[in-house]
XYZ file of C-alpha atoms in Angstrom:
203
model
C 11.368 35.268 7.747
C 11.275 38.577 9.640
C 14.656 39.772 10.691
C 15.589 41.969 13.719
C 18.381 44.345 13.207
C 20.128 45.853 16.251
C 22.162 49.000 15.961
C 22.475 52.430 17.686
C 19.393 54.427 16.896
C 20.915 57.771 16.339
C 23.753 57.052 13.786
C 24.026 55.371 10.405
C 27.415 53.785 11.129
C 28.038 50.237 10.348
C 24.407 49.378 10.665
C 23.622 51.336 7.519
C 25.452 48.804 5.371
C 23.070 46.141 6.642
C 19.978 48.384 6.292
C 20.835 48.978 2.637
C 21.077 45.189 1.867
C 17.712 44.526 3.723
C 16.066 47.352 1.787
C 17.448 46.211 -1.581
C 16.326 42.712 -0.910
C 12.874 43.828 0.041
C 13.266 41.766 3.287
C 10.850 42.108 6.164
C 12.748 43.442 9.175
C 12.552 45.483 12.354
C 15.146 48.107 13.038
C 14.630 47.381 16.804
C 16.412 50.324 18.606
C 14.964 52.817 16.029
C 11.500 51.305 16.293
C 11.001 52.132 19.969
C 9.446 55.355 21.117
C 12.511 57.087 22.562
C 16.214 57.054 21.900
C 17.003 55.936 25.392
C 14.432 53.057 25.076
C 16.088 51.990 21.833
C 19.604 51.842 23.389
C 18.375 50.016 26.441
C 16.832 47.319 24.333
C 20.053 46.907 22.351
C 22.173 46.777 25.452
C 19.807 44.269 27.002
C 20.425 41.901 24.080
C 24.181 42.483 24.184
C 24.227 41.552 27.897
C 21.868 38.579 27.540
C 23.975 35.752 29.237
C 21.701 33.117 27.725
C 23.176 33.633 24.293
C 25.557 30.865 23.362
C 26.985 32.935 20.457
C 26.905 36.436 21.890
C 27.712 39.429 19.657
C 30.602 41.689 20.817
C 29.041 44.885 19.507
C 26.323 46.034 17.173
C 25.306 45.693 14.427
C 23.911 42.223 14.965
C 20.958 40.545 13.206
C 18.479 37.975 14.647
C 17.331 35.493 12.022
C 15.127 32.965 13.818
C 17.390 31.288 16.322
C 20.503 32.721 14.738
C 22.235 35.762 16.100
C 24.770 37.012 13.551
C 27.235 39.861 14.243
C 29.898 41.757 12.307
C 28.773 43.698 9.243
C 30.576 41.659 6.701
C 29.312 38.380 8.273
C 25.716 39.627 8.356
C 26.029 40.591 4.642
C 27.562 37.287 3.701
C 24.566 35.648 5.229
C 21.922 37.972 3.645
C 23.706 37.938 0.250
C 23.259 34.271 -0.232
C 19.668 34.176 1.005
C 18.466 37.211 -1.010
C 20.469 37.174 -4.260
C 22.800 39.940 -3.276
C 25.857 37.743 -3.877
C 26.809 35.264 -6.657
C 25.592 31.697 -6.179
C 28.979 30.099 -6.807
C 31.490 29.905 -3.931
C 34.286 31.802 -5.659
C 31.868 34.648 -6.397
C 30.585 34.737 -2.744
C 34.139 34.709 -1.416
C 35.150 37.518 -3.844
C 32.116 39.654 -2.747
C 32.962 39.061 0.905
C 36.594 40.038 0.115
C 35.430 43.283 -1.270
C 33.225 43.945 1.723
C 36.094 43.261 4.159
C 38.235 45.794 2.178
C 35.400 48.311 2.451
C 35.349 47.609 6.200
C 39.078 48.335 6.382
C 38.523 51.668 4.607
C 35.622 52.583 6.989
C 37.869 51.966 9.989
C 40.599 54.193 8.596
C 38.135 57.061 7.978
C 36.607 56.626 11.451
C 40.092 56.669 13.055
C 40.699 60.131 11.623
C 38.463 61.566 14.316
C 39.694 59.113 17.001
C 43.374 58.504 16.178
C 44.426 57.958 19.791
C 41.459 56.218 21.297
C 37.747 55.765 20.345
C 36.886 56.401 23.936
C 38.256 59.960 23.753
C 36.311 62.855 22.273
C 37.440 64.337 19.060
C 38.267 67.661 20.870
C 40.680 65.777 23.043
C 42.749 64.612 20.089
C 42.355 67.405 17.484
C 46.103 67.816 16.783
C 46.582 64.035 16.073
C 43.284 63.856 14.086
C 44.491 66.654 11.865
C 47.672 64.712 10.975
C 45.813 61.509 10.504
C 43.278 63.170 8.197
C 46.092 64.705 6.129
C 47.556 61.194 5.542
C 44.133 59.671 4.773
C 43.446 62.276 2.131
C 46.921 62.140 0.573
C 47.639 58.476 0.688
C 44.996 56.129 1.987
C 41.879 57.273 0.163
C 43.537 57.371 -3.196
C 44.713 53.807 -2.664
C 41.323 52.530 -1.611
C 39.401 54.399 -4.263
C 41.928 53.467 -6.928
C 41.538 49.881 -5.968
C 37.788 49.837 -6.280
C 37.949 51.799 -9.583
C 40.275 49.024 -10.949
C 37.982 46.299 -9.687
C 35.081 47.891 -11.635
C 37.322 48.291 -14.698
C 38.426 44.650 -14.601
C 35.000 43.052 -14.093
C 34.591 40.797 -17.154
C 30.818 41.461 -17.026
C 31.281 45.215 -17.409
C 32.122 48.173 -15.071
C 28.549 48.736 -13.771
C 29.084 46.458 -10.788
C 31.901 45.143 -8.648
C 30.964 41.580 -9.169
C 29.159 40.102 -12.087
C 26.161 41.824 -13.846
C 23.899 42.441 -10.813
C 23.956 44.593 -7.713
C 25.629 42.837 -4.775
C 25.905 43.867 -1.189
C 29.417 45.037 -1.960
C 27.978 47.599 -4.482
C 25.650 48.853 -1.875
C 28.427 49.197 0.707
C 30.709 50.958 -1.759
C 27.859 53.383 -2.444
C 27.483 54.048 1.355
C 31.245 54.430 1.748
C 31.406 56.973 -1.091
C 28.400 58.863 0.217
C 30.084 59.025 3.652
C 33.294 60.382 2.076
C 31.300 63.110 0.279
C 29.902 64.148 3.680
C 32.987 63.885 5.799
C 35.643 64.977 3.244
C 33.636 66.925 0.622
C 36.629 68.621 -1.047
C 38.936 65.633 -1.043
C 36.061 63.346 -2.235
C 35.263 65.671 -5.152
C 38.861 65.782 -6.181
C 39.481 62.117 -5.839
C 36.232 60.960 -7.432
C 36.508 63.266 -10.350
C 39.384 61.215 -11.742
C 37.568 57.924 -10.998
C 34.225 58.282 -12.833
C 33.339 54.592 -12.464
C 32.878 55.179 -8.690
């Protein structure tokens, strides 16, 4: 099956978690908005699908994935679907739910990092909320990032199959997403990431 991924063409964002899973699975897919000639064309195509009033199960926002007649939205939901189909999650129900739980925790962490630049409203520019953003970033670096990274470090340490993966012995979509989250931290908060990751070598 050839999938169609819909996400904003100019940013990695939440769509990158889905791209990583599709690439790891070797799945055939079209990154629809990125595949069109111009940035404006890509966004127009994405918005056209968001506003399609024929859809019975419309997505609220990108990313969303078309798989045959299915339209699946929300990053964790898309990954839950792909994980089972492409061996990026355990076969048993408990393992699939655990992998999804980890993905949802990563999603929580991503929201907190994003909100550092938009602590008042995502509709406002960063420049309009710099003072509040500074305070939010301080709290994130001092309290929230250590908590999230410490949690994932402990999950790796407690994996009965070894600390190489979050779940079992094989790479799951949660491992790919944790990789993307850590890479994003290294970019957005290089000093804090270096300090926090230095004491958590499993990450």
